[in-house]
């Protein structure tokens, strides 16, 4: 069955005029992935306006950071984009390390990279499962969680926590790797490489799924850039914005991987970008896993970390896009101001732009492929 | 039907009837007979829905690599009973600006429609409440009354989500009604009758799915798709679409009224599956292969009622399989599927099948 | 003609992809016995083993003489980002040197405020506190979440230097 070519026909002259109405989608709604509220203007099934209202789980993390010392800040970032907890931690640690000009050992760099990629895999797996569920294929959710569970176990064995890991500390890592780590990751890779094609069989190739996503929510390259969209969402529109490539940090400069760029900019392109990104993450982990160098896991730091006076910025690529950590220090033991540039925030607001004229069902598909995590937006 | 060795329920039914007629005046006998039938039907419906819900949950669990209900009773067998009791005891909530009368009426309409359909299903030889000569027509007609309940319920709840769900459901059922009827017509043309017992009798020497060549297959595939849509189940569950409309048309319902929608949904699933089993798979007829006498005799040992429920279970299983595999369609795609694909193919298939029937190219 | 061919190949392709999907789920359904991954939680309490680094709750291990290693140095209190730890100490006179000395009175731990970040554990100079592996901490009263980690009558192990 060919994709739908007919555009959505809004009311034309001479058509029956219908009243526009508003629907509150959220804050409690199954597909807003948390407490996000969208005020929809609807003309029948067709969306005339989307207005995201955010802030329902604002916890003032940025303000709290101003009272915490640099070691303590790290664990707060776990709670922003909880699906990229490790990468958020890494961002803060890198910012502090750069400001103090500490050189962490190669071992730390490699372990951080492996963990970051595993985090990305786990995040994309969860996204895939939820994406299927949003579109009505409830089974994908459980399959994704089955595979994600193995990564969570790996994290739990090494860091002691599954989601809010707090594994990074300024200067290195909290613990060394668990002896089982390599074995478990290898098991996982073998398992997941056999399951990832099933993801394609269940959704990517499915004719219904294709129709639901192809041509839906087209985000042009120009719009993606002007809205500041990053991550797989932007790469689905062909914007090269992978921080891992453009400004390599940790061990990304020593691994081979492709930046996935899709041309179409529709929901399917964003979907495909993430699926292909999973393959790239697998390959990065494979490249690093067998040659983790020896070295210290913690570079010596002062008991009380004080950043020199000035402004410091560190960007990393989380599973959702570019996370920026902007620290202004007045030389004290906690930052004068700390600003997170979170990917979810910029990505969400593009929804207003791309959802006009689509149907309610399309909105769900768009929201899934933008892959929002509300705590990341609200902070 | 010629003399056959199948277990016949009609003597039992006649016995009950005669004893009633002997002890009561004709009017009372009739009334009591109808009451008996009604009670039996309600009990049967309640039981089958309870079983179906349990099966659905277990099947879903196995598709999703989980265990499913395991707590209440062995393997969670009593789970749906417990859920049902819970639903019975829940508070009835009616939102403030709801249209109270229609709001309360809707669940009854939908359940009544489902029950009406159940009356015309031939469960086994002689176990058939009313075997009217337009049985198939009757079933398709009453099964579309249910949408009225959905429309009313969605409208009366004074909730925008449920209104959208209800209107979606209206559009969906009106269109898929066509497909389901046309696909059944293909077999009606072959069998030459709308009476369900006649259709079964015509399959004595082989089910229509085998005798009807390619056109029966096409009709069956379309029937499965349209039947899934007709019962509002995934991938056609747009009326509920919990990721879009929270719970669709029954968003505002709670407690026993919600349970009635639930009941009706599973009953209509059962009805669709039994119609499919009757029309394409010979109803309660055992599986026979041409002239393999020995094999056919073994098959005859399995009682017809088991055959019937086995076939129904098979079709329900496939419909569940659909639900737990596919993503949901969008409303315009749903209509495109119907009007651009199923309907033309169906009409073409009808011509084909008429031609086959005319030429006598079936067994 | 081309459009007709496209129409039918579209249907065939669509059906094929649908069947592929059904094959995947069908496999899991038919191999449910092997593939099921969920466990029955309260029943499997015995077998359920947490990883050795699992962070469940902050605990202070005591040895058989009811002695612990906490000197009351407050390092954990300072390290904690959430103020979950409060150290109440008292001054006693050291019987040997005759000098005044701080010792631990109560190590108060508010589980309700703890984010299990592990910072207190790595901050402790004497490894007096560890992460416990229990995870069933639901209580009926919020007050029960505030615990005093050093047991009544316990004292600092003699070999612990501060
Ligand atoms: S684990 Fe973290 S939050 Fe909990 S008491 Fe220790 S330092 Fe505080
Ligand atoms: S637990 Fe450790 S850090 Fe905390 S007061 Fe006792 S000795 Fe000091």
XYZ file of C-alpha atoms in Angstrom, chain A residues 1-10 207 210-216 218 266 357 359 362, chain B residues 330 332-337 340-341, chain C residues 3 6-7:
35
model
C 0.000 0.000 0.000
C 1.465 3.278 -1.065
C 2.033 6.088 1.385
C -0.708 8.634 1.813
C -0.191 11.331 -0.746
C -3.278 13.395 -0.173
C -2.483 16.301 2.043
C -4.774 17.059 4.877
C -7.557 19.237 3.585
C -8.458 22.001 5.943
C 3.508 -1.020 6.327
C 5.641 3.382 7.588
C 2.391 5.080 6.739
C 2.081 6.503 10.188
C 5.550 8.042 10.095
C 6.557 8.735 6.507
C 5.873 12.302 5.530
C 4.577 13.072 8.991
C 8.447 17.162 8.253
C 10.019 13.358 8.585
C -2.271 20.705 9.950
C -3.874 14.902 12.892
C 0.373 12.286 13.921
C -4.630 6.690 11.509
C -7.624 8.680 7.161
C -5.543 5.590 6.497
C -8.290 3.503 7.981
C -10.777 4.945 5.567
C -8.351 4.707 2.662
C -7.825 1.049 3.468
C -9.590 2.163 -1.794
C -8.546 -1.363 -1.023
C -0.731 2.093 -11.544
C 1.681 -0.707 -8.266
C -1.637 -1.074 -6.495
